[in-house]
Amino acid sequence: MKNGALIVFKKELARFFGDKRLLFTSVIMPGLLIYVIYSLMGSSMSTMLKDKTSSFTAAAVDMPQSISKTLAEMDFEIEDIELAQLDDSKEKVKDGELSLCVVFPQDFEEALASYTAGVDNVQNVEIWYNSADIGSSQAYSRVVAALDGVERSVSNVFDINGGKDADYDLATDEDTTGTILAMILPMLLMTLMYSSCVALAPESIAGEKERGTIAALLITPVPRSQIILGKVCALSVMALLGGLSSFLGTFLSLPALMASMGDETEIISTQVYKAADFLWLILLILSTVLLFITLISIVSTLAKSVKEAGTMVMPLMLVVMLMSFSTMYQSEPRVEFFWFFIPLYNTIQGMSGIFSFSSVPINLLITAASNVAYSLVGIFVLTKLFDNERVMFNA
């Protein structure tokens, strides 16, 4: 970096690190808030689900003793009622005082014992529940599963995965972790990186134009290309620190957040990733932050104030969000090399490939190189804009 660019670079970093409030709000607070909020969300959701599903209460009409015993083993408290009490019990289910109301046909067990395939003697069990209540929905699912077991015991034509000691799910912890994180983290990372960049770049360029301090910088003997290079590099370092802080907060809180979604996500472990995966990820983050800063700097240069710059960068945010959602709907990341020349989309696909253990190194190199190349083109455009007096002085 040449002397002029280095001076501007140091000036921007000194402004950033010298302002403790700006440093805290841009670097420390985002990651800390994300970690605390996501962890609390995960803990609260887990506690709520645990409280809702710790025990169930059901009102039952003519429930057989065998089924009542089975449900008692599934944490059900059964209250036997008469058919005349059914309407009152339904209201209790609606109000959340009961989990379920179940009505069995009279002589249910005798009818099952005399069941003959092909004969129209099917018994109907009625279950009233409240789908808006988590506990009631859970209770309904458990009762249906118990009754399905009873039905299979009566007419057991065949079993599916009936081996008691066999594990039929061949997916490894690595597969499950990769599938879930490849869907979620690229979108989160792109959003967090963009937020860090948009919080810094407009203030550095549009803010100086608005305050009039940009004029003092432009009349110095430093070439404007070096001013731009110094600003872009310094802003990239600041945004990278903010993005990494947010990433760490998200990554550390993700297990607690995902565990609240059910048993299947409790096996998520970030230990399945190797050092090389994180190095590739950092390379993509670095190149993408540089591209973000360059694009937002161009918009900020065209804007007359920080507020106007914030409005003008909104379309870019929408583009980032739409591209990020692509990982939610694709079965696997792209592997054809030509996709990785598309700015921003290449980073999303590269991250998805890293998290799903299906990345191709040459595609990741193409992504990083193309992002840097697009950034250099953007810096050239910035140089032309800085040379335009009407643009720089809002003429």
Coordinates of C-alpha atoms in Angstrom, one line a residue:
M1 CA 0.0 0.0 0.0
K2 CA 1.4 3.4 -1.0
N3 CA 2.2 6.1 1.5
G4 CA -1.0 8.2 0.7
A5 CA -3.3 5.2 1.0
L6 CA -1.5 4.1 4.2
I7 CA -2.0 7.5 5.7
V8 CA -5.8 7.4 4.9
F9 CA -5.9 3.8 6.1
K10 CA -4.4 4.7 9.5
K11 CA -6.6 7.8 9.8
E12 CA -9.8 5.8 9.3
L13 CA -8.6 3.1 11.7
A14 CA -7.6 5.7 14.3
R15 CA -11.0 7.3 14.0
F16 CA -12.7 3.9 14.5
F17 CA -10.6 2.5 17.3
G18 CA -10.4 5.9 19.0
D19 CA -14.1 6.1 19.3
K20 CA -14.9 3.6 22.1
R21 CA -18.6 4.0 21.6
L22 CA -18.4 3.2 17.8
L23 CA -16.0 0.3 18.5
F24 CA -18.4 -1.2 21.0
T25 CA -21.5 -0.8 18.9
S26 CA -19.9 -2.0 15.7
V27 CA -17.8 -4.9 16.9
I28 CA -18.6 -6.1 20.4
M29 CA -22.3 -5.4 20.8
P30 CA -23.5 -7.2 17.6
G31 CA -22.0 -10.6 18.5
L32 CA -22.8 -10.2 22.2
L33 CA -26.5 -9.4 21.5
I34 CA -26.9 -12.2 19.0
Y35 CA -25.4 -14.7 21.3
V36 CA -27.5 -13.6 24.3
I37 CA -30.7 -13.3 22.3
Y38 CA -30.4 -16.6 20.4
S39 CA -29.3 -18.4 23.6
L40 CA -32.2 -17.0 25.5
M41 CA -34.6 -17.9 22.7
G42 CA -33.3 -21.5 22.6
S43 CA -33.5 -21.8 26.4
S44 CA -37.0 -20.3 26.5
M45 CA -38.3 -22.4 23.7
S46 CA -36.8 -25.6 25.3
T47 CA -38.3 -24.7 28.7
M48 CA -41.7 -24.0 27.1
L49 CA -41.8 -27.2 25.2
K50 CA -40.6 -29.1 28.3
D51 CA -43.3 -27.6 30.5
K52 CA -45.9 -28.2 27.9
T53 CA -45.0 -31.8 27.3
S54 CA -44.0 -32.9 30.8
S55 CA -47.4 -34.3 31.6
F56 CA -50.8 -34.5 29.9
T57 CA -54.4 -34.5 31.2
A58 CA -57.1 -36.3 29.3
A59 CA -60.8 -36.8 29.9
A60 CA -61.9 -40.2 28.6
V61 CA -65.3 -41.9 28.0
D62 CA -65.2 -45.8 28.2
M63 CA -61.4 -46.0 27.8
P64 CA -60.2 -49.6 28.1
Q65 CA -57.9 -50.4 31.0
S66 CA -55.1 -51.7 28.7
I67 CA -55.0 -48.4 26.8
S68 CA -55.3 -46.3 30.0
K69 CA -52.3 -48.2 31.3
T70 CA -50.3 -47.5 28.2
L71 CA -51.1 -43.8 28.3
A72 CA -50.2 -43.6 32.0
E73 CA -46.7 -44.8 31.0
M74 CA -46.6 -41.9 28.5
D75 CA -47.2 -39.3 31.3
F76 CA -50.9 -39.0 30.9
E77 CA -53.3 -38.4 33.7
I78 CA -56.6 -39.9 32.7
E79 CA -60.0 -38.7 34.1
D80 CA -62.9 -41.0 33.4
I81 CA -66.1 -39.1 32.6
E82 CA -69.6 -39.9 31.5
L83 CA -70.8 -39.0 28.0
A84 CA -73.0 -36.3 29.5
Q85 CA -69.9 -34.5 30.7
L86 CA -68.3 -34.4 27.3
D87 CA -69.3 -30.9 26.3
D88 CA -67.8 -29.5 29.5
S89 CA -64.6 -31.3 28.9
K90 CA -64.4 -29.9 25.3
E91 CA -64.6 -26.4 26.8
K92 CA -61.8 -27.3 29.1
V93 CA -59.7 -28.4 26.2
K94 CA -60.5 -25.2 24.3
D95 CA -59.5 -23.2 27.4
G96 CA -56.3 -25.2 27.9
E97 CA -57.4 -26.8 31.2
L98 CA -57.3 -30.3 29.6
S99 CA -55.1 -31.7 26.9
L100 CA -57.6 -34.0 25.2
C101 CA -61.1 -35.5 25.2
V102 CA -61.3 -39.1 24.1
V103 CA -64.4 -41.1 23.5
F104 CA -64.2 -44.9 22.9
P105 CA -67.1 -47.0 21.6
Q106 CA -68.7 -49.3 24.2
D107 CA -67.2 -52.8 24.3
F108 CA -64.2 -51.5 22.4
E109 CA -61.9 -54.4 23.4
E110 CA -64.5 -57.1 22.7
A111 CA -65.0 -55.6 19.2
L112 CA -61.2 -55.7 18.6
A113 CA -61.0 -59.3 19.8
S114 CA -63.7 -60.3 17.3
Y115 CA -62.4 -58.2 14.4
T116 CA -62.4 -59.9 11.0
A117 CA -60.6 -58.5 8.0
G118 CA -62.9 -57.4 5.2
V119 CA -65.9 -57.2 7.4
D120 CA -67.5 -53.8 8.1
N121 CA -67.0 -53.7 11.8
V122 CA -64.5 -50.8 12.1
Q123 CA -64.5 -49.0 15.5
N124 CA -64.3 -45.2 15.6
V125 CA -62.4 -43.5 18.4
E126 CA -63.1 -39.7 18.7
I127 CA -60.4 -37.4 20.0
W128 CA -60.9 -33.7 20.5
Y129 CA -57.8 -31.5 20.9
N130 CA -56.6 -27.9 20.5
S131 CA -54.1 -27.5 17.7
A132 CA -53.2 -23.9 18.8
D133 CA -51.9 -25.4 22.1
I134 CA -48.5 -27.1 22.0
G135 CA -49.3 -29.5 24.8
S136 CA -52.6 -30.5 23.3
S137 CA -51.0 -31.1 19.9
Q138 CA -48.3 -33.2 21.5
A139 CA -50.9 -35.2 23.5
Y140 CA -52.9 -35.8 20.4
S141 CA -49.8 -37.2 18.5
R142 CA -49.0 -39.5 21.4
V143 CA -52.5 -40.9 21.7
V144 CA -52.7 -41.5 17.9
A145 CA -49.4 -43.3 18.0
A146 CA -50.6 -45.5 20.9
L147 CA -53.8 -46.3 19.1
D148 CA -51.9 -47.1 15.9
G149 CA -49.9 -49.6 17.9
V150 CA -53.1 -51.2 19.1
E151 CA -54.4 -51.3 15.6
R152 CA -51.3 -53.0 14.3
S153 CA -51.4 -55.6 17.0
V154 CA -54.9 -56.6 15.8
S155 CA -54.2 -56.8 12.1
N156 CA -50.4 -57.0 11.7
V157 CA -49.8 -57.8 8.1
F158 CA -46.2 -56.6 8.0
D159 CA -43.8 -54.4 10.1
I160 CA -41.6 -51.6 9.0
N161 CA -38.2 -51.4 10.6
G162 CA -39.2 -53.8 13.3
G163 CA -35.8 -54.6 14.6
K164 CA -35.5 -53.4 18.2
D165 CA -31.7 -53.0 18.3
A166 CA -31.2 -51.8 14.7
D167 CA -30.6 -48.2 13.8
Y168 CA -32.1 -47.7 10.3
D169 CA -31.1 -44.1 9.9
L170 CA -27.8 -44.2 8.1
A171 CA -27.2 -40.4 8.3
T172 CA -24.1 -39.5 10.3
D173 CA -23.8 -36.6 12.7
E174 CA -21.7 -34.9 9.9
D175 CA -24.5 -35.3 7.4
T176 CA -27.2 -34.0 9.7
T177 CA -25.1 -31.0 10.8
G178 CA -24.1 -30.2 7.3
T179 CA -27.7 -30.3 6.0
I180 CA -29.1 -28.0 8.6
L181 CA -26.2 -25.4 8.7
A182 CA -25.9 -25.3 4.9
M183 CA -29.5 -24.1 4.8
I184 CA -29.3 -21.5 7.6
L185 CA -25.8 -20.1 8.0
P186 CA -25.1 -18.7 4.5
M187 CA -28.2 -16.5 4.8
L188 CA -27.3 -15.4 8.4
L189 CA -23.7 -14.7 7.5
M190 CA -24.5 -12.7 4.3
T191 CA -27.0 -10.6 6.3
L192 CA -24.6 -10.0 9.2
M193 CA -21.7 -9.1 6.9
Y194 CA -23.9 -6.7 4.9
S195 CA -25.2 -5.1 8.1
S196 CA -21.7 -4.5 9.3
C197 CA -20.7 -2.9 6.0
V198 CA -23.8 -0.7 5.7
A199 CA -23.3 0.6 9.3
L200 CA -19.8 1.9 8.5
A201 CA -19.4 2.8 4.8
P202 CA -22.1 5.5 4.5
E203 CA -20.7 7.4 7.5
S204 CA -17.2 7.4 6.2
I205 CA -18.0 8.8 2.7
A206 CA -21.5 10.3 2.7
G207 CA -21.0 11.5 6.3
E208 CA -17.9 13.4 5.3
K209 CA -19.6 14.9 2.3
E210 CA -22.5 16.0 4.5
R211 CA -20.2 17.6 7.1
G212 CA -18.0 19.1 4.4
T213 CA -14.8 17.5 5.8
I214 CA -14.3 15.5 2.5
A215 CA -13.0 18.8 0.9
A216 CA -10.0 19.0 3.2
L217 CA -9.1 15.5 2.3
L218 CA -9.5 16.0 -1.4
I219 CA -7.2 19.1 -1.6
T220 CA -4.3 17.2 -0.1
P221 CA -1.5 16.1 -2.5
V222 CA -2.5 12.5 -2.0
P223 CA -3.9 11.0 -5.3
R224 CA -7.6 10.3 -5.0
S225 CA -7.1 6.7 -6.0
Q226 CA -5.0 6.2 -2.9
I227 CA -7.6 8.0 -0.7
I228 CA -10.2 5.5 -2.0
L229 CA -7.9 2.5 -1.5
G230 CA -7.1 3.6 2.1
K231 CA -10.8 4.1 2.9
V232 CA -11.9 0.8 1.3
C233 CA -9.2 -1.2 3.1
A234 CA -9.9 0.4 6.4
L235 CA -13.6 0.0 6.1
S236 CA -13.1 -3.6 5.1
V237 CA -11.1 -4.3 8.3
M238 CA -13.8 -2.6 10.5
A239 CA -16.6 -4.4 8.8
L240 CA -14.8 -7.7 9.0
L241 CA -14.4 -7.3 12.7
G242 CA -18.1 -6.6 13.1
G243 CA -19.0 -9.5 10.8
L244 CA -16.7 -12.0 12.6
S245 CA -18.2 -10.8 16.0
S246 CA -21.7 -11.5 14.7
F247 CA -20.6 -14.8 13.2
L248 CA -19.1 -16.0 16.5
G249 CA -22.2 -15.0 18.4
T250 CA -24.4 -16.9 15.9
F251 CA -22.1 -19.9 15.8
L252 CA -21.8 -20.3 19.5
S253 CA -25.5 -19.8 20.2
L254 CA -26.7 -22.1 17.4
P255 CA -26.6 -25.4 19.3
A256 CA -28.8 -24.0 22.0
L257 CA -31.2 -22.5 19.5
M258 CA -31.4 -25.6 17.3
A259 CA -31.8 -27.9 20.3
S260 CA -35.1 -26.2 21.1
M261 CA -36.5 -27.4 17.8
G262 CA -36.6 -31.0 18.8
D263 CA -34.6 -34.2 19.3
E264 CA -33.4 -34.4 15.7
T265 CA -31.3 -31.2 15.9
E266 CA -29.7 -32.0 19.3
I267 CA -26.9 -33.9 17.5
I268 CA -25.6 -30.7 15.8
S269 CA -21.9 -30.4 16.5
T270 CA -19.5 -27.9 15.0
Q271 CA -16.6 -30.2 15.8
V272 CA -17.3 -32.1 12.5
Y273 CA -15.6 -29.2 10.6
K274 CA -11.9 -29.1 10.0
A275 CA -9.4 -26.2 10.1
A276 CA -9.4 -26.1 6.3
D277 CA -13.1 -25.5 6.2
F278 CA -12.8 -22.5 8.5
L279 CA -9.9 -21.2 6.4
W280 CA -12.0 -21.4 3.2
L281 CA -14.8 -19.7 5.0
I282 CA -12.6 -16.8 6.2
L283 CA -11.3 -16.4 2.7
L284 CA -14.9 -16.1 1.3
I285 CA -15.8 -13.7 4.1
L286 CA -12.8 -11.5 3.4
S287 CA -13.5 -11.2 -0.3
T288 CA -17.2 -10.7 0.2
V289 CA -16.7 -7.9 2.8
L290 CA -14.4 -6.2 0.4
L291 CA -17.0 -6.4 -2.4
F292 CA -19.8 -5.2 0.0
I293 CA -17.7 -2.2 1.1
T294 CA -16.9 -1.3 -2.5
L295 CA -20.5 -1.4 -3.6
I296 CA -21.8 0.5 -0.6
S297 CA -19.0 3.1 -1.0
I298 CA -20.1 3.7 -4.6
V299 CA -23.7 4.3 -3.4
S300 CA -22.5 6.5 -0.5
T301 CA -20.4 8.6 -2.9
L302 CA -23.4 9.3 -5.1
A303 CA -25.6 10.2 -2.1
K304 CA -25.7 13.6 -0.6
S305 CA -26.2 12.5 3.0
V306 CA -26.0 9.5 5.3
K307 CA -29.8 9.2 5.3
E308 CA -30.0 9.2 1.6
A309 CA -27.2 6.6 1.4
G310 CA -29.1 4.4 3.7
T311 CA -32.1 4.6 1.5
M312 CA -30.2 4.0 -1.7
V313 CA -28.5 0.8 -0.4
M314 CA -31.9 -0.9 0.4
P315 CA -32.2 -2.5 -3.1
L316 CA -28.8 -4.1 -2.6
M317 CA -30.1 -5.5 0.7
L318 CA -33.1 -7.0 -1.0
V319 CA -30.8 -8.7 -3.6
V320 CA -28.7 -10.2 -0.9
M321 CA -31.7 -11.5 1.0
L322 CA -33.3 -13.0 -2.2
M323 CA -30.0 -14.7 -3.1
S324 CA -29.5 -16.0 0.4
F325 CA -32.9 -17.7 0.5
S326 CA -31.8 -19.9 -2.4
T327 CA -30.1 -22.3 0.1
M328 CA -33.4 -23.0 1.7
Y329 CA -34.9 -24.5 -1.5
Q330 CA -32.1 -26.3 -3.2
S331 CA -31.4 -29.9 -2.4
E332 CA -27.6 -29.5 -2.7
P333 CA -25.1 -26.6 -3.5
R334 CA -24.1 -25.8 -7.0
V335 CA -20.9 -27.4 -8.3
E336 CA -20.7 -26.1 -11.8
F337 CA -17.8 -23.6 -12.0
F338 CA -19.7 -20.9 -14.0
W339 CA -22.1 -20.2 -11.0
F340 CA -19.1 -19.0 -9.0
F341 CA -18.5 -16.0 -11.3
I342 CA -21.8 -14.5 -10.2
P343 CA -21.1 -11.9 -7.5
L344 CA -22.7 -12.5 -4.1
Y345 CA -24.5 -15.7 -5.3
N346 CA -21.1 -17.3 -5.6
T347 CA -20.3 -16.6 -1.9
I348 CA -23.7 -18.1 -0.8
Q349 CA -23.1 -21.3 -2.8
G350 CA -19.5 -21.5 -1.6
M351 CA -20.6 -21.2 2.0
S352 CA -23.3 -23.8 1.5
G353 CA -20.8 -26.2 0.0
I354 CA -18.4 -25.7 2.9
F355 CA -21.1 -26.3 5.5
S356 CA -22.5 -29.4 3.6
F357 CA -19.0 -30.9 3.0
S358 CA -19.5 -30.8 -0.7
S359 CA -17.3 -27.8 -1.7
V360 CA -14.9 -27.9 -4.6
P361 CA -11.6 -26.0 -3.9
I362 CA -11.3 -24.5 -7.4
N363 CA -14.9 -23.1 -7.1
L364 CA -14.0 -21.4 -3.8
L365 CA -10.8 -19.9 -5.4
I366 CA -12.9 -18.7 -8.4
T367 CA -15.3 -17.1 -5.9
A368 CA -12.6 -15.3 -3.9
A369 CA -10.8 -14.2 -7.1
S370 CA -13.9 -12.9 -8.8
N371 CA -15.0 -11.0 -5.7
V372 CA -11.6 -9.3 -5.6
A373 CA -11.8 -8.5 -9.3
Y374 CA -15.2 -7.0 -9.0
S375 CA -14.0 -5.0 -6.1
L376 CA -11.1 -3.6 -8.1
V377 CA -13.5 -2.6 -10.9
G378 CA -15.6 -0.9 -8.2
I379 CA -12.5 1.0 -6.9
F380 CA -11.9 2.2 -10.5
V381 CA -15.5 3.4 -10.6
L382 CA -15.0 5.1 -7.2
T383 CA -11.9 6.9 -8.6
K384 CA -13.9 8.3 -11.4
L385 CA -16.6 9.5 -9.0
F386 CA -14.0 11.1 -6.7
D387 CA -12.6 12.9 -9.7
N388 CA -16.0 14.4 -10.5
E389 CA -16.4 17.6 -8.5
R390 CA -20.1 17.8 -9.0
V391 CA -20.5 14.4 -7.3
M392 CA -18.1 15.1 -4.5
F393 CA -19.5 18.5 -3.6
N394 CA -23.2 17.8 -4.3
A395 CA -23.3 20.4 -7.0

